[in-house]
CSV table of C-alpha atoms in Angstrom, one decimal:
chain,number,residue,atom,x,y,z
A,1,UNK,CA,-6.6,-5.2,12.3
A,2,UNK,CA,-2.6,-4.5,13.3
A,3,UNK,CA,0.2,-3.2,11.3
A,4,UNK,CA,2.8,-2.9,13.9
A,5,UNK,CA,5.8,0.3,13.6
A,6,UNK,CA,8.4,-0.2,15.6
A,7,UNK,CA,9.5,2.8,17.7
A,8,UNK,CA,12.7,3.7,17.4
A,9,UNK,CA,13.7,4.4,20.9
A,10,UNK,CA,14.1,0.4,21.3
A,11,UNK,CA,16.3,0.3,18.4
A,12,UNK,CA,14.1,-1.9,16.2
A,13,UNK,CA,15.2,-1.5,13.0
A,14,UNK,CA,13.0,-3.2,9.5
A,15,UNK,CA,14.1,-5.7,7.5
A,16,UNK,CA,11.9,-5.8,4.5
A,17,UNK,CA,8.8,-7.6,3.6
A,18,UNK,CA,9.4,-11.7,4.0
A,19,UNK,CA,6.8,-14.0,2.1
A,20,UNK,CA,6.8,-17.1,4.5
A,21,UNK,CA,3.4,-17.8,3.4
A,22,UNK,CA,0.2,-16.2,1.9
A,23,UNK,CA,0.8,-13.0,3.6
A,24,UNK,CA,3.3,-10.3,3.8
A,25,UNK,CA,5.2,-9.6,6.9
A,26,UNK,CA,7.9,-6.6,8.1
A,27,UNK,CA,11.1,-8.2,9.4
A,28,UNK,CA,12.3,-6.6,12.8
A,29,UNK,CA,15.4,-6.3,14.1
A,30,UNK,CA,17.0,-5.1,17.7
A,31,UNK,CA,20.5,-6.6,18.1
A,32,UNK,CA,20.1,-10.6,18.0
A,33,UNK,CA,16.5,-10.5,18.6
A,34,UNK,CA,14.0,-10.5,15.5
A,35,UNK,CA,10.1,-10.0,15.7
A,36,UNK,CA,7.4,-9.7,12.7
A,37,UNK,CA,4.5,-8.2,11.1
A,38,UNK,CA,1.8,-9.4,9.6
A,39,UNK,CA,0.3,-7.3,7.0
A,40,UNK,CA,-3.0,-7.4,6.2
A,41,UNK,CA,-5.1,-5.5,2.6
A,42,UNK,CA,-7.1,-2.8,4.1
A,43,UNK,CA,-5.3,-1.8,7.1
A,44,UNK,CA,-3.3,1.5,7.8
A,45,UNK,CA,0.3,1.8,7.8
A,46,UNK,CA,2.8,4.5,8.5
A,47,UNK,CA,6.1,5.7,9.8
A,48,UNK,CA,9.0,8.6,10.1
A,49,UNK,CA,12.2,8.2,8.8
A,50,UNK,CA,14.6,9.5,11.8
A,51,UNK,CA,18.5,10.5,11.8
A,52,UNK,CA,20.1,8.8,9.4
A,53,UNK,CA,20.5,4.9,7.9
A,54,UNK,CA,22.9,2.7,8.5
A,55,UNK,CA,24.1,-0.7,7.0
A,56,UNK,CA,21.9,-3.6,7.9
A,57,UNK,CA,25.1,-6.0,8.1
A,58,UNK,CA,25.3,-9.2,6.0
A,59,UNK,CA,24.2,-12.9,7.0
A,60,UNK,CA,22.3,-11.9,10.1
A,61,UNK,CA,26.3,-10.1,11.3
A,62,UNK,CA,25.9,-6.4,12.3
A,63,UNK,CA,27.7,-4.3,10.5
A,64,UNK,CA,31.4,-3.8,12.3
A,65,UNK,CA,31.8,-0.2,10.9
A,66,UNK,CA,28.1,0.7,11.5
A,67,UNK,CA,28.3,2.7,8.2
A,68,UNK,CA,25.8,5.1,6.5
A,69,UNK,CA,24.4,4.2,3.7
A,70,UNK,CA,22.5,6.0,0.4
A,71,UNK,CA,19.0,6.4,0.8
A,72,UNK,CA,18.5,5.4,-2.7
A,73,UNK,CA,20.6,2.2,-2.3
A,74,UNK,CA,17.9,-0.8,-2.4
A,75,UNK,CA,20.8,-3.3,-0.8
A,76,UNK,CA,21.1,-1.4,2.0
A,77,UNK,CA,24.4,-2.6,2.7
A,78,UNK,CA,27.9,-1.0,2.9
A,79,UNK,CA,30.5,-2.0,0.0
A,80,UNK,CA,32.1,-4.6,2.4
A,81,UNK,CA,28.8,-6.3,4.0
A,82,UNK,CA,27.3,-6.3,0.2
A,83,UNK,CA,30.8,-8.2,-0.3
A,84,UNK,CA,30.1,-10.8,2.2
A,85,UNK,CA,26.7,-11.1,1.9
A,86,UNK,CA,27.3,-12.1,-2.2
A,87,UNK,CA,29.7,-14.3,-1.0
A,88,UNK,CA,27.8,-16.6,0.3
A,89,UNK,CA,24.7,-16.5,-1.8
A,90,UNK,CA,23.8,-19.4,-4.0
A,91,UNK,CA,23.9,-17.2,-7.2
A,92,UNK,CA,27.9,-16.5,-6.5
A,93,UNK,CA,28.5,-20.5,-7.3
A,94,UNK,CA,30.9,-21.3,-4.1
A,95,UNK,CA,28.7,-23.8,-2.9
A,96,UNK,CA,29.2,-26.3,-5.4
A,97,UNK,CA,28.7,-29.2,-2.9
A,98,UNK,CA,25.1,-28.3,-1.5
A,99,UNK,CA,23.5,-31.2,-0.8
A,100,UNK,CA,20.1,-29.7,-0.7
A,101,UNK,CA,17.5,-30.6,-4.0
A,102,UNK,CA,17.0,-26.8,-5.7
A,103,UNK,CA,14.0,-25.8,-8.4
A,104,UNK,CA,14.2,-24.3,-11.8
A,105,UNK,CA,11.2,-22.0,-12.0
A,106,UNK,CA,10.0,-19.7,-15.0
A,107,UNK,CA,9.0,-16.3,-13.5
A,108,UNK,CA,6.2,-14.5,-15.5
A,109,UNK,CA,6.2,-10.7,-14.5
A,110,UNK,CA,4.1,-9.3,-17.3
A,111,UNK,CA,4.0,-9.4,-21.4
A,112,UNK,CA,7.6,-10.4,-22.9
A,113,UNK,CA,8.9,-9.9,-19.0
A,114,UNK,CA,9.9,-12.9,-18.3
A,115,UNK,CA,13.1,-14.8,-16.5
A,116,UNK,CA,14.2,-18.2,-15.9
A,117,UNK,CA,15.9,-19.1,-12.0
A,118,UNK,CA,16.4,-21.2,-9.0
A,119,UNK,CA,15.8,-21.8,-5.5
A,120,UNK,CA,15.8,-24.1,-3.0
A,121,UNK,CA,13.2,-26.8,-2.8
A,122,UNK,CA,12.7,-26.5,0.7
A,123,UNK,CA,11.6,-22.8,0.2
A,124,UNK,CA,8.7,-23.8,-1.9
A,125,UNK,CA,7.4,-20.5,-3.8
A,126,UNK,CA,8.6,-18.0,-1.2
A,127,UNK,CA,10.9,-16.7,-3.9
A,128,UNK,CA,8.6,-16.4,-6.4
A,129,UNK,CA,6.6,-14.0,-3.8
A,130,UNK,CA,9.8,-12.3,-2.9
A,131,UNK,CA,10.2,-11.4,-6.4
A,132,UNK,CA,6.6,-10.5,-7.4
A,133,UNK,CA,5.9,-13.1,-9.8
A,134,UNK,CA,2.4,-12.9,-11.3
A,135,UNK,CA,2.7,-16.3,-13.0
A,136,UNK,CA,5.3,-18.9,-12.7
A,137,UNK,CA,5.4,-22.7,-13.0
A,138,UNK,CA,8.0,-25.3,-12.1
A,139,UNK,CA,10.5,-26.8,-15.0
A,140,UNK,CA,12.7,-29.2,-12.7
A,141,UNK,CA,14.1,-30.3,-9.8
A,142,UNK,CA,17.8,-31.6,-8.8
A,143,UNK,CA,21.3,-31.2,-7.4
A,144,UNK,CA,22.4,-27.3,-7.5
A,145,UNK,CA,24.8,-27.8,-10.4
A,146,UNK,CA,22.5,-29.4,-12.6
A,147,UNK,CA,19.6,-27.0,-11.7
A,148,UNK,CA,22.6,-23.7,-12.3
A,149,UNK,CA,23.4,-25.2,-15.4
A,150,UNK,CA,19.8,-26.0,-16.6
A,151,UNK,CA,19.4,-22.7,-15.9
A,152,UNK,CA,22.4,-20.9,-17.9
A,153,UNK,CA,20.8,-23.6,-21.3
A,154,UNK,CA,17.2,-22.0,-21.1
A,155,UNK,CA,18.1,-18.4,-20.9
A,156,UNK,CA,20.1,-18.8,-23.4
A,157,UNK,CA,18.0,-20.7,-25.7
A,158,UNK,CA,14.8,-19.0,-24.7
A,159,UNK,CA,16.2,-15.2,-24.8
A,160,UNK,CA,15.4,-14.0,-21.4
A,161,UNK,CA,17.4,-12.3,-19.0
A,162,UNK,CA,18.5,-13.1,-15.5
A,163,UNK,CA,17.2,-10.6,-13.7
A,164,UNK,CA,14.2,-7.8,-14.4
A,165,UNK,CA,14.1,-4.8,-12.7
A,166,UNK,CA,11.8,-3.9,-10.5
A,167,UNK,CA,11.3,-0.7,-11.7
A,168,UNK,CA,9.7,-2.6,-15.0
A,169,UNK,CA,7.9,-4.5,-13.2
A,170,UNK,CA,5.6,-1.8,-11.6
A,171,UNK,CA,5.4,-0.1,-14.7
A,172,UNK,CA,3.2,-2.8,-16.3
A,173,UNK,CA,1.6,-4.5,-12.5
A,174,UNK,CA,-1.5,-2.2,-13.2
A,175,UNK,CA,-2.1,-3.1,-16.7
A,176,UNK,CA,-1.8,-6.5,-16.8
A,177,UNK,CA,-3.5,-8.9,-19.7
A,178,UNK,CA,-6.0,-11.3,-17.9
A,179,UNK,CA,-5.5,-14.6,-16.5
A,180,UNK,CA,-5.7,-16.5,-19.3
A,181,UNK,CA,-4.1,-14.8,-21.6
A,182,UNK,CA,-0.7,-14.4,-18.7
A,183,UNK,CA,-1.5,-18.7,-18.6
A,184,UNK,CA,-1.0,-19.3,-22.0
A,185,UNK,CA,1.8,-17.1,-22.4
A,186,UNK,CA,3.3,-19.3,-19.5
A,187,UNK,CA,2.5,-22.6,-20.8
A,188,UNK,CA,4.1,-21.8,-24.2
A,189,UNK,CA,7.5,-20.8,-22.8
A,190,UNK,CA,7.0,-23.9,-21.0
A,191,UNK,CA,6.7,-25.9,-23.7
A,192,UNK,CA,9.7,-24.2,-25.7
A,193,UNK,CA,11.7,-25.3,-22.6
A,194,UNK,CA,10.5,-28.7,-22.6
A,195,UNK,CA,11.2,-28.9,-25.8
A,196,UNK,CA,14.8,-28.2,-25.3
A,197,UNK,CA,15.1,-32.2,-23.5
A,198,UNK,CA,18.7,-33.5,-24.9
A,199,UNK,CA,19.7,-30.1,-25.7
A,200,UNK,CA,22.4,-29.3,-23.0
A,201,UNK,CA,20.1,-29.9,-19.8
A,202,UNK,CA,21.6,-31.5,-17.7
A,203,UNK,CA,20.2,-36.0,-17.4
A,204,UNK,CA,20.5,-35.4,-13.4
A,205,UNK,CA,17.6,-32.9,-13.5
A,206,UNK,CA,13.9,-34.0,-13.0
A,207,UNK,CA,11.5,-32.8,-15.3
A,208,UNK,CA,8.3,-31.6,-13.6
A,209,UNK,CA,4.9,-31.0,-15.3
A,210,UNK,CA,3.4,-28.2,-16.2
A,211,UNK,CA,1.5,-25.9,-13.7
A,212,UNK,CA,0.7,-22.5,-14.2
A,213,UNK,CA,0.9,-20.9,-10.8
A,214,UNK,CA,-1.0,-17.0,-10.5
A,215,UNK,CA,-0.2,-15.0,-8.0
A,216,UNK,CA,-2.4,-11.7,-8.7
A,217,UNK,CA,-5.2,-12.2,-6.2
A,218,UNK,CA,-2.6,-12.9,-3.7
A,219,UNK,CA,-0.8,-9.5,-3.7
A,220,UNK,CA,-4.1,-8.1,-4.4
A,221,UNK,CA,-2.9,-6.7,-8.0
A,222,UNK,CA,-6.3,-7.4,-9.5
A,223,UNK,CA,-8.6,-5.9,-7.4
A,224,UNK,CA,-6.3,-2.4,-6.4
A,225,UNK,CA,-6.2,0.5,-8.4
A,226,UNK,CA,-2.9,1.2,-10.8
A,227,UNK,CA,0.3,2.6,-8.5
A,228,UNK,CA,0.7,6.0,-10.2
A,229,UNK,CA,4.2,6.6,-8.4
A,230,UNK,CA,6.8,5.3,-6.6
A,231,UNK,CA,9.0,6.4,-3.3
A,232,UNK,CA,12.4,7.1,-4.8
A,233,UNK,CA,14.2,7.7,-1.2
A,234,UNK,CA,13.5,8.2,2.3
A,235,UNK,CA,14.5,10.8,3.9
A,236,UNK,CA,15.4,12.1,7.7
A,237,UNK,CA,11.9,13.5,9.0
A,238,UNK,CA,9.9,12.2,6.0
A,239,UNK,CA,6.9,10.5,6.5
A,240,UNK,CA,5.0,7.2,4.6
A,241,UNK,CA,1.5,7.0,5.7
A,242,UNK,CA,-1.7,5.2,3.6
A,243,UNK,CA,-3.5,2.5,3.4
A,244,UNK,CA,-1.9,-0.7,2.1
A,245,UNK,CA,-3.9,-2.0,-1.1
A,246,UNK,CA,-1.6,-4.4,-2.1
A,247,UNK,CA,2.0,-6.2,-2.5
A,248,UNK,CA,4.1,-7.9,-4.4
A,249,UNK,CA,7.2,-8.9,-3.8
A,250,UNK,CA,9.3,-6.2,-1.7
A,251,UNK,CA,6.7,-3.5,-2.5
A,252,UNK,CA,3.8,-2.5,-0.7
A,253,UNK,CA,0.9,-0.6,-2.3
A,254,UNK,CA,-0.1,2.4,-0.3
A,255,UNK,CA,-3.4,4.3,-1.4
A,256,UNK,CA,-2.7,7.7,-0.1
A,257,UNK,CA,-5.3,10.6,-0.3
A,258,UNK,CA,-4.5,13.2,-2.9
A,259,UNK,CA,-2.2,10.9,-4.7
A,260,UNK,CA,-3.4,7.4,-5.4
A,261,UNK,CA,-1.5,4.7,-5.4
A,262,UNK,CA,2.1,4.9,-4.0
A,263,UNK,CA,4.3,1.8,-4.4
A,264,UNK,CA,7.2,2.0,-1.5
A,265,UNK,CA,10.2,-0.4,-1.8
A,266,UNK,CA,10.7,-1.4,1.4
A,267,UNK,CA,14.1,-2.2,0.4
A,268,UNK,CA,14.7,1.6,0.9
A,269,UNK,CA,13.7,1.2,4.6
A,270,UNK,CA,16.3,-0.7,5.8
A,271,UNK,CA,18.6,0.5,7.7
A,272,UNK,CA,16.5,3.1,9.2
A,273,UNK,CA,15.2,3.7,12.7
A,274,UNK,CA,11.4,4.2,12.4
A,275,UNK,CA,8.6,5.6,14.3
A,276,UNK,CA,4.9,5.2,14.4
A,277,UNK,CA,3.0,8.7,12.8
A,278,UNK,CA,1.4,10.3,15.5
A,279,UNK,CA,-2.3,11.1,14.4
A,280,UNK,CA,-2.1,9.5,11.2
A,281,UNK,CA,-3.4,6.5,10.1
A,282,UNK,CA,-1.8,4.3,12.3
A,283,UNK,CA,-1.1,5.6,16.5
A,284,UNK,CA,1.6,3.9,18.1
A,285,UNK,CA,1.5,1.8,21.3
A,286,UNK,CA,4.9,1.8,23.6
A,287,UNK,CA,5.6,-1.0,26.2
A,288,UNK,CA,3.8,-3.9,24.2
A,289,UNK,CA,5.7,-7.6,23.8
A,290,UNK,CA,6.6,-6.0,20.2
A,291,UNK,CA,8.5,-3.0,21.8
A,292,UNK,CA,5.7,-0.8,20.3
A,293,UNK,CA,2.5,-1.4,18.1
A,294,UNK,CA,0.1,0.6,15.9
A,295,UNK,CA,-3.3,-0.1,14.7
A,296,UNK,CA,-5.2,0.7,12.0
A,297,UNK,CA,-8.4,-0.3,9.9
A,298,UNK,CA,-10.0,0.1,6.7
A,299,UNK,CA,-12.5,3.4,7.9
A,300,UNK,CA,-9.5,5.7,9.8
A,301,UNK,CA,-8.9,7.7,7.0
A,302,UNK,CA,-5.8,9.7,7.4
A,303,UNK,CA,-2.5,9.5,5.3
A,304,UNK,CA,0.3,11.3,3.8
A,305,UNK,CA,3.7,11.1,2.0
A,306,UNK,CA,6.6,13.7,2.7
A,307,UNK,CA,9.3,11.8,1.0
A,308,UNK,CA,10.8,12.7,-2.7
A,309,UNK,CA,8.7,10.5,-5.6
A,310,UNK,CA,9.1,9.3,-8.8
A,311,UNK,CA,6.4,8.8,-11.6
A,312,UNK,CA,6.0,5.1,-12.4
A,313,UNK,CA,6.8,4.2,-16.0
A,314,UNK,CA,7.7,7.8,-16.7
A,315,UNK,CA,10.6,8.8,-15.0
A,316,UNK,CA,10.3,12.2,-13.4
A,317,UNK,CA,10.7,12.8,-10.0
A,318,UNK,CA,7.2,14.5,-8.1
A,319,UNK,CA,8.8,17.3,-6.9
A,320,UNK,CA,11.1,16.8,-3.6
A,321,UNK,CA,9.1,16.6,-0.3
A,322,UNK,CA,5.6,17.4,0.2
């Protein structure tokens, strides 16, 4: 089993957890050139945080200024690549003209957590895995204007907000209701929608049917013991070692030993330049095709966490670096 670290001599840089498929995979970046990981439950994985981060650019642009950015900043851009990158994102509404077919989805994230959005049809449910939805189903399908404005009429009509933090969401991912009950919840919010035909939505948008879509067996969420706490920042020298449990959308669950379950954002490693841990759960390989690799499986036991923490769902920070 691999879980590749990229050393930071070769200036590989990561880019987050991408949901192509039914896997997550680290993004990698070295100039123009981009490589990824497959993660796989079970397997070791583990790094250094070295010197100190830097913008990750905007709309696959380095950053001109090659700024420094927070540690606790989950964008991991400077004010002006953040500017750009918004810019030309479908939420900021400057694409108007987008001939591409978008979907309305209705994102379940646990009880009374629960948001109404869109994305592109040729994505499929990517987004939905980007943003660790647990249960979602399709409402419609159409131009981008009709799907925005479809969108604006349910929240407004069904009381939900347009965006949910993610620090909400992993304080209820490990005491979630059970399948059917997160189904039905679906399927009446559904229904409320549906029931909304004639009410402001748009005539150019398709209705689709009902299909209630769960995604906790995929990140593993069901089977994986509750995340007790939370990486609130990386810093230079700290280390993020365990043994990835499960994932959902841009975090990774890492059991470590003497802790539990540690959820780490790995929207808080961008920017950084990272290095395998030497002797830890994962050994790193230099001079592979991948610039450098590091394996792990389920029996090498080894991990560790030297980085400041938060509680989940209570708010205190665990004590600094450990």
């Amino acid at each position: 089993m691999t879980c590749e670290v990229r050393e930071s001599g070769g200036g590989w840089r990561c880019a987050g957890v991408r949901w192509p498929g039914q896997a997550p995979e680290l993004g990698w970046s070295r100039g123009g050139d981009r490589r990824v990981s497959v993660l796989a439950y079970g397997a070791g994985i583990g790094f250094r945080a070295l010197g100190e981060r830097h913008c990750v650019g905007a709309r696959g642009n380095v950053c001109p200024l090659g700024a420094a950015v927070p540690g606790r900043s989950t964008g991991g851009r400077c004010a002006e690549c953040a500017r750009l990158d918004r810019a030309h994102s479908v939420a900021a509404d400057t694409m108007a003209d987008d001939p591409r077919t978008y979907r309305v989805y209705l994102a379940w994230f646990g009880p009374g957590m629960v948001k109404v959005g869109i994305t592109g049809e040729e994505r499929g449910a990517a987004r939905l895995r980007e943003q660790g939805a647990v249960v979602f189903s399709w409402l419609g399908r159409g131009p981008l204007m009709a799907a925005r404005r479809t969108e604006e009429v349910l929240r407004a009509a069904l009381g939900v907000p347009d965006r949910i933090s993610y620090a909400r969401k992993r304080a209820v991912r490990g005491r979630l209701p059970g399948a059917e009950e997160r189904a039905v919840e679906v399927a009446e919010l559904y229904g409320r929608a549906a029931r909304l035909e004639g009410g402001g939505r748009p005539e150019s948008l398709e209705r689709l049917p009902l299909e209630v879509v769960d995604q906790a067996e995929l990140f593993g969420i069901d089977r994986a013991p509750a995340p007790v706490r939370s990486v609130r920042e990386l810093v230079d020298a700290g280390v993020v070692a365990g043994r990835l449990v499960a994932a959902a959308g841009p975090d990774l669950h890492l059991a470590v030993d003497g802790v539990g379950v540690v959820v780490l954002d790995t929207r808080l490693i961008t920017g950084w330049d990272l290095a395998a841990v030497p002797g830890g759960p994962v050994r790193a390989e230099a001079g592979s095709d991948a610039a450098a690799g590091a394996k792990a499986g389920p029996a090498e036991a080894g991990s560790d966490v030297r980085v400041p923490l938060i509680d989940i769902g209570g708010g205190g920070v665990q004590g600094g670096l450990f």
